[in-house]
mmCIF file of C-alpha atoms and ligand atoms in Angstrom:
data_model
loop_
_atom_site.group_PDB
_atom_site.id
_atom_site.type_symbol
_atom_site.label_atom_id
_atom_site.label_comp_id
_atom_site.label_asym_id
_atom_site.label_seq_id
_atom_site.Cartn_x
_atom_site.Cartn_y
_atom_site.Cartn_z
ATOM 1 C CA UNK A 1 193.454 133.183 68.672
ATOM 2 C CA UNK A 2 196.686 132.257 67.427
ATOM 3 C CA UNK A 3 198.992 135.181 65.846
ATOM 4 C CA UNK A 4 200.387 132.413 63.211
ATOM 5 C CA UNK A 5 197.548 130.339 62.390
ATOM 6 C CA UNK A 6 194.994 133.191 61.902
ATOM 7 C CA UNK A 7 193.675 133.095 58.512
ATOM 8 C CA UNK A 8 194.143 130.996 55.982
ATOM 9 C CA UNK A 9 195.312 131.346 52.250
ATOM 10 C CA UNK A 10 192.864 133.018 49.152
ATOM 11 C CA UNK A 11 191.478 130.591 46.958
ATOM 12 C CA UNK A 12 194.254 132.173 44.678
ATOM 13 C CA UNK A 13 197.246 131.511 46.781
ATOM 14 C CA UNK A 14 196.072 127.805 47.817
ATOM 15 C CA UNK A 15 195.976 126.811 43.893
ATOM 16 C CA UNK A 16 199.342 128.290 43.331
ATOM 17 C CA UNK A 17 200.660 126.819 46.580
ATOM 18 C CA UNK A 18 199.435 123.364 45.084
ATOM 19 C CA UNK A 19 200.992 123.525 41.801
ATOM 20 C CA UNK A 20 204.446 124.587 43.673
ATOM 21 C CA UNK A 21 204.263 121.695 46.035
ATOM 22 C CA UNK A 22 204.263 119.447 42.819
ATOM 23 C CA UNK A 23 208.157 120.533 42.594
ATOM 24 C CA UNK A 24 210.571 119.743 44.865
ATOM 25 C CA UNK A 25 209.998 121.632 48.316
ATOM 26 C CA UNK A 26 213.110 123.720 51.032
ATOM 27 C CA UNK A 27 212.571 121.926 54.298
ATOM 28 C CA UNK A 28 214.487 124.656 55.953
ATOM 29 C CA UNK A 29 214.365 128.245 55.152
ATOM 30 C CA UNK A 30 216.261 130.799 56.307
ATOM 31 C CA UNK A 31 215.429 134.610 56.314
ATOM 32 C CA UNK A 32 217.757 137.984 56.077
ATOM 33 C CA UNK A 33 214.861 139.667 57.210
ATOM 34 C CA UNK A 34 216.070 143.515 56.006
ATOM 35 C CA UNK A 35 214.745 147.025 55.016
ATOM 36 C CA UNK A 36 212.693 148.031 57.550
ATOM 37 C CA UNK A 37 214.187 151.526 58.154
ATOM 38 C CA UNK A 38 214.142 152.381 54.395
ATOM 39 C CA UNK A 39 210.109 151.209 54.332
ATOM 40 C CA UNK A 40 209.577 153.290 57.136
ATOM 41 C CA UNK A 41 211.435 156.077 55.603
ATOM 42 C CA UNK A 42 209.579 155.551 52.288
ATOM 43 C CA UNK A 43 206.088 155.585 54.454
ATOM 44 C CA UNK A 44 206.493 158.269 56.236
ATOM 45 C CA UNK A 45 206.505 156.485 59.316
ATOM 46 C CA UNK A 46 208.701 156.370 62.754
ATOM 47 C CA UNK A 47 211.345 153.735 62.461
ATOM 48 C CA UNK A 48 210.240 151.825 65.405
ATOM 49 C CA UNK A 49 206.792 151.279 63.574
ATOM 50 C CA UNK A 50 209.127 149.967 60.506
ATOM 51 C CA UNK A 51 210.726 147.390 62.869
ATOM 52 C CA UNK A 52 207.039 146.554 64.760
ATOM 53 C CA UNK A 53 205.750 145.610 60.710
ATOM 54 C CA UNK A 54 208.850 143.813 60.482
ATOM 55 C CA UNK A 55 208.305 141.450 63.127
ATOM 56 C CA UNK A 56 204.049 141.184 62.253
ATOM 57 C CA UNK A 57 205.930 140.100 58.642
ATOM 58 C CA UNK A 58 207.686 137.157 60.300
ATOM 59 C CA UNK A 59 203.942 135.787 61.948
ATOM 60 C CA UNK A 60 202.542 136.334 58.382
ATOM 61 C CA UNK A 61 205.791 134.331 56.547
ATOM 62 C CA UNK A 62 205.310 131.727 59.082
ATOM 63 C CA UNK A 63 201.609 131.027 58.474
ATOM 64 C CA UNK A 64 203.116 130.885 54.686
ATOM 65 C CA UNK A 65 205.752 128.827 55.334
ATOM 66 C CA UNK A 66 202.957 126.395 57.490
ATOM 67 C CA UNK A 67 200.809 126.524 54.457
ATOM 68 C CA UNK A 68 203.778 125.319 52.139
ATOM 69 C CA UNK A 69 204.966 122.622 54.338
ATOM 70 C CA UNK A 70 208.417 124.208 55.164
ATOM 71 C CA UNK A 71 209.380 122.855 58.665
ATOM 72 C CA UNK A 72 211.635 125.296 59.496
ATOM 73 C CA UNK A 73 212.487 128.378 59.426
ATOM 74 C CA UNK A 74 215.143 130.112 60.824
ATOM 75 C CA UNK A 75 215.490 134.221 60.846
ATOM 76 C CA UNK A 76 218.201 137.120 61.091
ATOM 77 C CA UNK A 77 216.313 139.268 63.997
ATOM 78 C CA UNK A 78 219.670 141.072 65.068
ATOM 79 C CA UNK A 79 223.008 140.922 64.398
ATOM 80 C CA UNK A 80 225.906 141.748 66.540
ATOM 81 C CA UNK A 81 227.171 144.305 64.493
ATOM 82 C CA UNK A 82 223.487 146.003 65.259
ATOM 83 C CA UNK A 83 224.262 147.125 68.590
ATOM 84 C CA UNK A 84 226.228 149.871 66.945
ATOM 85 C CA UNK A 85 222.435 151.118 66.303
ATOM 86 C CA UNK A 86 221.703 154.135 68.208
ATOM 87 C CA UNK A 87 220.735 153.597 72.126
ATOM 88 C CA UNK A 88 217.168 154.085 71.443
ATOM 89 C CA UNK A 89 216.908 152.179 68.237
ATOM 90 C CA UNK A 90 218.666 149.227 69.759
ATOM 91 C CA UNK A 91 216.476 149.469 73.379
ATOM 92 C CA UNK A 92 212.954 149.785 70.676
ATOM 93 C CA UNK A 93 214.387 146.394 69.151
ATOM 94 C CA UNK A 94 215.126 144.587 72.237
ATOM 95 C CA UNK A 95 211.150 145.799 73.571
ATOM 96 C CA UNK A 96 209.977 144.382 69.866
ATOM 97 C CA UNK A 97 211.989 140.808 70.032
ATOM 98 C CA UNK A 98 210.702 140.707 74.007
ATOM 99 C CA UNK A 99 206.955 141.082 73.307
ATOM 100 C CA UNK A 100 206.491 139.741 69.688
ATOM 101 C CA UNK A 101 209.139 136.488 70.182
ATOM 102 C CA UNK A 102 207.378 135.503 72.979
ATOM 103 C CA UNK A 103 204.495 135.177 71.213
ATOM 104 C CA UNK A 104 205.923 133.705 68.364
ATOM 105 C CA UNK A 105 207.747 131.245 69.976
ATOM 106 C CA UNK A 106 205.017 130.052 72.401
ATOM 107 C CA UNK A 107 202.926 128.876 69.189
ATOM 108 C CA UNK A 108 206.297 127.861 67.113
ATOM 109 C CA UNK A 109 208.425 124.318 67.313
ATOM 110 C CA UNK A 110 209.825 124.994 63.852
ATOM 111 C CA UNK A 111 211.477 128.476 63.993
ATOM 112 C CA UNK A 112 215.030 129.253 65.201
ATOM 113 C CA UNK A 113 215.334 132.969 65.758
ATOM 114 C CA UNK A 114 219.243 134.110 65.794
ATOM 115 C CA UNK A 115 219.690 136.984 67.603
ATOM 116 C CA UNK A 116 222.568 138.758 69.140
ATOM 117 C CA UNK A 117 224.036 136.376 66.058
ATOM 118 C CA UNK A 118 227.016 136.691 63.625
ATOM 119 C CA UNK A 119 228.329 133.701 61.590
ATOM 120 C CA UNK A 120 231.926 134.008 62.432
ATOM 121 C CA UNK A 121 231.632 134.965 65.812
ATOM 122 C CA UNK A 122 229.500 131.290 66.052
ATOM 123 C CA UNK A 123 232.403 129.390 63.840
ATOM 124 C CA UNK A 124 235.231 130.513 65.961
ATOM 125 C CA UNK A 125 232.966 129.602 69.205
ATOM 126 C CA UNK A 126 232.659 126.441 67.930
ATOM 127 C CA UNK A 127 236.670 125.768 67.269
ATOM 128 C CA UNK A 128 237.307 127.087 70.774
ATOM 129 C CA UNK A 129 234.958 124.231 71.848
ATOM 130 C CA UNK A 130 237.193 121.935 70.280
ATOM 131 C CA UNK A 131 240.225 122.935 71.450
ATOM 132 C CA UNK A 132 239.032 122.685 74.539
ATOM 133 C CA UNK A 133 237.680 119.016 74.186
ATOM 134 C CA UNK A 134 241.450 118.337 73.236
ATOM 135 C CA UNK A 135 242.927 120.027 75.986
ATOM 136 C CA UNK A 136 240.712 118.448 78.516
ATOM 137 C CA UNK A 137 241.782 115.199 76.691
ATOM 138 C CA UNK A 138 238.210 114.295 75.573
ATOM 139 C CA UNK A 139 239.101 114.303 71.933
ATOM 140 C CA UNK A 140 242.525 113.545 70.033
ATOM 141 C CA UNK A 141 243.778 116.278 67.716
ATOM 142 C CA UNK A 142 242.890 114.375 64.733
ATOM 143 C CA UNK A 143 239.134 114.186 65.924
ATOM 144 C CA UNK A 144 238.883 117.558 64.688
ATOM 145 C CA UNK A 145 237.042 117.615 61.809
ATOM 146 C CA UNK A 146 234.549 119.594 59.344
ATOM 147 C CA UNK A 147 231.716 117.333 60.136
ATOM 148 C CA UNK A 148 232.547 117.664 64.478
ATOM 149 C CA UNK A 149 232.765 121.310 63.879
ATOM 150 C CA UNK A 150 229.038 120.738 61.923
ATOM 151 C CA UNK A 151 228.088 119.451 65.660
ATOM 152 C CA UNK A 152 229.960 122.292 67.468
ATOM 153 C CA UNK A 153 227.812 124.974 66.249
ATOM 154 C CA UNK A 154 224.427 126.380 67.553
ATOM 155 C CA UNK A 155 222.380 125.012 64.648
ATOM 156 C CA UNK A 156 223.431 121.536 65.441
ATOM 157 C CA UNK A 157 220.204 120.032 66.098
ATOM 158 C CA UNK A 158 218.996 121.404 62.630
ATOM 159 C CA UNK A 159 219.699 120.446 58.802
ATOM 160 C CA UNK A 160 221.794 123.483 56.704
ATOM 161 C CA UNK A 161 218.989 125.781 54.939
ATOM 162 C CA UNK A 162 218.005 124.546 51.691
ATOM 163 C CA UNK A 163 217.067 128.227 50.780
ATOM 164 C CA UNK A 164 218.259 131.596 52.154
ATOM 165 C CA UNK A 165 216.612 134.810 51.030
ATOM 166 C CA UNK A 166 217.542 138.385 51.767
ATOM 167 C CA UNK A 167 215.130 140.686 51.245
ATOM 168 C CA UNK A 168 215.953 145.082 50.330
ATOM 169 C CA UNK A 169 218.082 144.613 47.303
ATOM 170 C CA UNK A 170 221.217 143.619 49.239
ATOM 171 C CA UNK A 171 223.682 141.395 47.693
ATOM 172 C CA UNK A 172 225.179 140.081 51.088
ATOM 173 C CA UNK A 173 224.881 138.134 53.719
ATOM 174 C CA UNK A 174 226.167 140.471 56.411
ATOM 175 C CA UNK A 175 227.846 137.521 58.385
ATOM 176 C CA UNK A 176 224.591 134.961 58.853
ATOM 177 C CA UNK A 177 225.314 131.268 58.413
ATOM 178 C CA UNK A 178 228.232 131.736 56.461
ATOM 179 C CA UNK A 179 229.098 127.781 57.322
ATOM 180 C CA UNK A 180 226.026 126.405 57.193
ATOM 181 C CA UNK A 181 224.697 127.703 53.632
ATOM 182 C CA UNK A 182 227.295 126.341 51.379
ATOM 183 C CA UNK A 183 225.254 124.255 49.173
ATOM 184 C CA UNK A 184 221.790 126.237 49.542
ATOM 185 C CA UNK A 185 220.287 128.470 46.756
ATOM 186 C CA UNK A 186 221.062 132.006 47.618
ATOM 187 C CA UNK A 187 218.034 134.170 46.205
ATOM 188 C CA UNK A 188 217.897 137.855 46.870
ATOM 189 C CA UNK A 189 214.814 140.128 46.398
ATOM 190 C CA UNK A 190 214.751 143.905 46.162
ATOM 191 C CA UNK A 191 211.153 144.168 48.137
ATOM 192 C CA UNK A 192 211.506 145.445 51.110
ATOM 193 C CA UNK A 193 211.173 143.065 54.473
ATOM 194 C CA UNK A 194 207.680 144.756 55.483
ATOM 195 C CA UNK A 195 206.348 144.622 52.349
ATOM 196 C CA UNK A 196 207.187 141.331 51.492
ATOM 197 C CA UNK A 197 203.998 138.936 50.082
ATOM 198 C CA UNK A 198 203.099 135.465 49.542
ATOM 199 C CA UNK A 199 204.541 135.485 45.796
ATOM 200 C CA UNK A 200 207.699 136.937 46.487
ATOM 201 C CA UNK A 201 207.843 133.865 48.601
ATOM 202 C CA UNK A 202 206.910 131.784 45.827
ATOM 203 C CA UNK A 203 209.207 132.805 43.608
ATOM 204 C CA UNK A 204 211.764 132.286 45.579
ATOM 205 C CA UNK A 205 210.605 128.811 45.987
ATOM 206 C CA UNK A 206 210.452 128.531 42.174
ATOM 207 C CA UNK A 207 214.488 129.795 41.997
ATOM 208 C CA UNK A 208 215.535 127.203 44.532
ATOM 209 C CA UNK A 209 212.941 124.438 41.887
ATOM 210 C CA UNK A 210 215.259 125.964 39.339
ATOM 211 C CA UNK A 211 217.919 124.692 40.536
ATOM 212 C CA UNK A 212 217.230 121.894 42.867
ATOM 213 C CA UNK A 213 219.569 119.424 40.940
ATOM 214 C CA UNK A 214 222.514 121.162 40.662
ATOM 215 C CA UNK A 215 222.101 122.266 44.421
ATOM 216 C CA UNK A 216 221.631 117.914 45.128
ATOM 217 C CA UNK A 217 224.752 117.051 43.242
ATOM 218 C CA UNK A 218 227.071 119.875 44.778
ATOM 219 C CA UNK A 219 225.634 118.459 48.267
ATOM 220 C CA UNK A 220 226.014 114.950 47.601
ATOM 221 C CA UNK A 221 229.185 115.172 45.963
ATOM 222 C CA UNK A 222 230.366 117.226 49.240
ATOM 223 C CA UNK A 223 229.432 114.511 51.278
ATOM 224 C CA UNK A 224 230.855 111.610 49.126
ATOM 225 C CA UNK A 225 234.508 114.013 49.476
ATOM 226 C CA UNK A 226 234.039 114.367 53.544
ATOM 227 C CA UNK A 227 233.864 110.773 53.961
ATOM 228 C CA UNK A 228 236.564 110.070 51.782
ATOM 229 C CA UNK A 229 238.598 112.174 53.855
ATOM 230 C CA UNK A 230 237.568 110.642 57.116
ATOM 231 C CA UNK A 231 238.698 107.220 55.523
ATOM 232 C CA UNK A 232 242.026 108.801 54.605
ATOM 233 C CA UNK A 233 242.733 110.297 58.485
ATOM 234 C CA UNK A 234 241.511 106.282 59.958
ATOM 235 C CA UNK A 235 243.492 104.614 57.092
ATOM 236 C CA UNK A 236 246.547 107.193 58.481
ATOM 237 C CA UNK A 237 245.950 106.685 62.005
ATOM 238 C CA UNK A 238 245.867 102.736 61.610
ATOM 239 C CA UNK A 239 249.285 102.809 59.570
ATOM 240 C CA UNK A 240 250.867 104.599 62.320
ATOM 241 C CA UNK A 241 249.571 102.296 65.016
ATOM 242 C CA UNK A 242 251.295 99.192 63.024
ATOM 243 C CA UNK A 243 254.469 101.449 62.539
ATOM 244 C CA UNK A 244 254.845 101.806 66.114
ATOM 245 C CA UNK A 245 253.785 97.833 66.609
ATOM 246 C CA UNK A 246 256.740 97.590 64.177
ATOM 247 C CA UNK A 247 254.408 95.374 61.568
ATOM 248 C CA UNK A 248 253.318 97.828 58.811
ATOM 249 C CA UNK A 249 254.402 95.172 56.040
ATOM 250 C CA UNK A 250 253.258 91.960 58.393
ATOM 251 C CA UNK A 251 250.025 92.950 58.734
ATOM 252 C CA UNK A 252 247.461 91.098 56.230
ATOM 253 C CA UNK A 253 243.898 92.565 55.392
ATOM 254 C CA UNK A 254 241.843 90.749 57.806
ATOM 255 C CA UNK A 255 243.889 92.762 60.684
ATOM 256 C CA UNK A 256 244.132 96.161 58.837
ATOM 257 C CA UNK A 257 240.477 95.779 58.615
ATOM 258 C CA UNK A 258 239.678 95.283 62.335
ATOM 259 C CA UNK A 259 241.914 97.832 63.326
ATOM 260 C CA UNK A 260 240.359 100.448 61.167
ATOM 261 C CA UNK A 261 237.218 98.887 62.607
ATOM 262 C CA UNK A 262 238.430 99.325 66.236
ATOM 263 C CA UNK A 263 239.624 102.875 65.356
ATOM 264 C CA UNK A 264 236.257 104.210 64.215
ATOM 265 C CA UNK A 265 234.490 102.962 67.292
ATOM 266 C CA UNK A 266 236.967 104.320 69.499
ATOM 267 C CA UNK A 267 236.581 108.192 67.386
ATOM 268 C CA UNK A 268 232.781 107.433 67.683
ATOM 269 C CA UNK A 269 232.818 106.746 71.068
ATOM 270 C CA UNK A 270 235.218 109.979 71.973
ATOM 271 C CA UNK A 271 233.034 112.260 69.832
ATOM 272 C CA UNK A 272 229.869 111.348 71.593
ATOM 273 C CA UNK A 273 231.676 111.656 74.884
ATOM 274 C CA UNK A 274 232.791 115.040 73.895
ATOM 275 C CA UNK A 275 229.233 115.873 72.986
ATOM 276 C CA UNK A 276 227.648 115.126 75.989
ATOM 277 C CA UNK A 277 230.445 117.513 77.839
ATOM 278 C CA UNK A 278 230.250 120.116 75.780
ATOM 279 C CA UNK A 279 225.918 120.077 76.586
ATOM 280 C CA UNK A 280 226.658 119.944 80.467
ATOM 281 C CA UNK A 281 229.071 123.236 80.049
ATOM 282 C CA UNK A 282 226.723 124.742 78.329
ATOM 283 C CA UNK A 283 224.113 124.073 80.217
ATOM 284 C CA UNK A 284 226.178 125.363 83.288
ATOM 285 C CA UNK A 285 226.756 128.987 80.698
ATOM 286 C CA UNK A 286 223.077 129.261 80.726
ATOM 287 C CA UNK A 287 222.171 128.359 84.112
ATOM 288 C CA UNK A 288 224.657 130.624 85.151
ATOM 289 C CA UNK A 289 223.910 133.275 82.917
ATOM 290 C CA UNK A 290 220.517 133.492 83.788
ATOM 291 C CA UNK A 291 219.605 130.828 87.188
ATOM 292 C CA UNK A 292 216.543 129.431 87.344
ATOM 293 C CA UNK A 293 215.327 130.518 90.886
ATOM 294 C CA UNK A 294 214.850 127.990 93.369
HETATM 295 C C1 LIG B 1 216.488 144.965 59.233
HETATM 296 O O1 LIG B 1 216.146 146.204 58.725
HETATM 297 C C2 LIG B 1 216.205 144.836 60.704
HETATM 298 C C3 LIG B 1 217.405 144.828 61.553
HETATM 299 C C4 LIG B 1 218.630 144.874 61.133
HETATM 300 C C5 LIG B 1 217.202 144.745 62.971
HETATM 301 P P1 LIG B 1 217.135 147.449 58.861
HETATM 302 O O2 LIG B 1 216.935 148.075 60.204
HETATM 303 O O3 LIG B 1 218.536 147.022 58.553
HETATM 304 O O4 LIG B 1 216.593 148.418 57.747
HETATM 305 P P2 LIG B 1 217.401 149.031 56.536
HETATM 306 O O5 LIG B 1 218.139 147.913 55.892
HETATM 307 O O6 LIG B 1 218.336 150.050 57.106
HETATM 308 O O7 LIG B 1 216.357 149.633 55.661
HETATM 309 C C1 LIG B 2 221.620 142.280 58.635
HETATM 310 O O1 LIG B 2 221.067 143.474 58.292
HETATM 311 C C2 LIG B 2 221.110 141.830 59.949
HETATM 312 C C3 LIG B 2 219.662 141.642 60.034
HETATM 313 C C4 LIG B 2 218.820 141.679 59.079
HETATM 314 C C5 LIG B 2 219.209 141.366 61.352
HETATM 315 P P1 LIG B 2 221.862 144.846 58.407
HETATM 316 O O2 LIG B 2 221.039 145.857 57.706
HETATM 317 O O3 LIG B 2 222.219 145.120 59.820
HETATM 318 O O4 LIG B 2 223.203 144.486 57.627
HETATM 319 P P2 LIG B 2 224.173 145.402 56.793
HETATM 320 O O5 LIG B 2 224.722 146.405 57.768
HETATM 321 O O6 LIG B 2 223.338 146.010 55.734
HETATM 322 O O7 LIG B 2 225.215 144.470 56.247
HETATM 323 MG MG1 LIG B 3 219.562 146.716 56.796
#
């Protein structure tokens, strides 16, 4: 039977999921999944068991998140910074995220598991990649922008969360998805990750409800601001074409126009051409990282 889909809500939990769908839903979640050291400590228990709940929490948020109709989730397993654990703590992690990931991901489409993972380390990655893509003359330096870097990172294929929680009381985010959480509602709980229950999920639902609108408008206005920039770098670049043409003042509308037409094809066409090399490398990382044999 599946680990996820085993069991369904209490009469209880389905009416309240209901009246919370009425509102406006997160289509993408994302999870600081924290505190299982100080519930084991507070149970009594080895550490290790404290991780092993942690990870049987994730199966039981997803079946939550299922229930709710969030479509993605995406989780904080293990940071970088975490392999200054001890030996054994960090070898007991690696034997939890081997067994229970598996299983979790066999049954999953929706959840993105980051692991191994800090923010900045994934930000600079991604400028790298773009300095590359100008060096190997796939992209012009003013290609570079916020909205290629958006397509540089790992999360590419996925919306920004609309709702991050972190669970134990801290007031962080411990470098996770520093870029990509901008505009989402930030909501921080003090129960602990192994402990954590359908309503604390809920209400963290209802704080992101709370402020849905204001979240929109920061979003949209965001987006209204990132286009008017790209305008501003085309209107730029098409200037300086005519300058060099020696025609800035000759040139009527109807020409400016096709230029700035011609221009934004051209950007298009580079960025997708940059795109597709950027897959093949990485491909190559992988397959060289770990070859598929033969
Ligand atoms: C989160 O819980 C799990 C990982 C970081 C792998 P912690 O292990 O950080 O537990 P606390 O925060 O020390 O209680
Ligand atoms: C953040 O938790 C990383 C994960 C939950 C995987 P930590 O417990 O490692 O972070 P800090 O050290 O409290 O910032
Ligand atoms: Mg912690």
């Amino acid at each position: 039977m599946s680990w996820i889909r085993e069991g369904e809500l209490t009469i209880i939990e389905r009416f309240c999921a209901n009246i919370i769908k009425a509102g406006p839903m997160p289509k993408h979640v994302a999870f600081i999944m924290d505190g299982n050291r100080r519930y084991a400590q507070k149970c009594h228990v080895e550490r290790q068991q404290g991780h092993s709940q942690g990870f049987d929490k994730l199966a039981q948020t997803l079946r939550w998140c299922l229930n709710l109709g969030i479509r993605e989730v995406t989780v904080y397993a293990f940071s970088i910074e975490n392999f200054k654990r001890s030996k054994e703590e960090v070898d007991g992690l690696m034997d939890l995220a081997r067994q229970k990931f598996s299983r979790l991901l066999e049954e999953q489409c929706f959840l993105n598991v980051c692991f191994a993972y800090t923010s900045r380390h994934e930000i600079s990655n991604a400028v790298r990649e773009m300095a590359w893509g100008v060096e190997q003359g796939l992209l012009e330096p003013s290609d570079v922008s916020e909205s290629l870097l958006d397509k540089c990172l790992y999360t590419n294929n996925s919306p920004d969360p609309d709702l991050l929680i972190r669970t134990s009381g801290e007031v962080r985010l411990s470098d996770f998805l520093l870029w990509q959480t901008s505009h989402s509602c930030l909501v921080f709980q003090s129960v602990l990750w192994p402990e954590y229950s359908f309503w604390n999920l809920c209400e963290a639902i209802l704080q992101f409800q709370m402020n849905y609108s204001a979240l929109q408008k920061a979003r949209d206005s965001y987006l209204e601001e990132r286009r008017r920039q790209q305008l501003e770098r085309d209107q730029a670049y098409v200037n300086k074409k005519l300058q060099q043409e020696g025609s800035v003042s000759r040139a009527d509308s109807r020409r400016r126009r096709s230029l700035l037409q011609k221009c934004t094809a051209l950007r298009e066409e580079r960025i997708q051409g940059f795109l597709q090399a950027l897959e093949h490398k990485r491909a190559d990382f992988l397959e060289r990282l770990c070859p598929v044999s033969a």
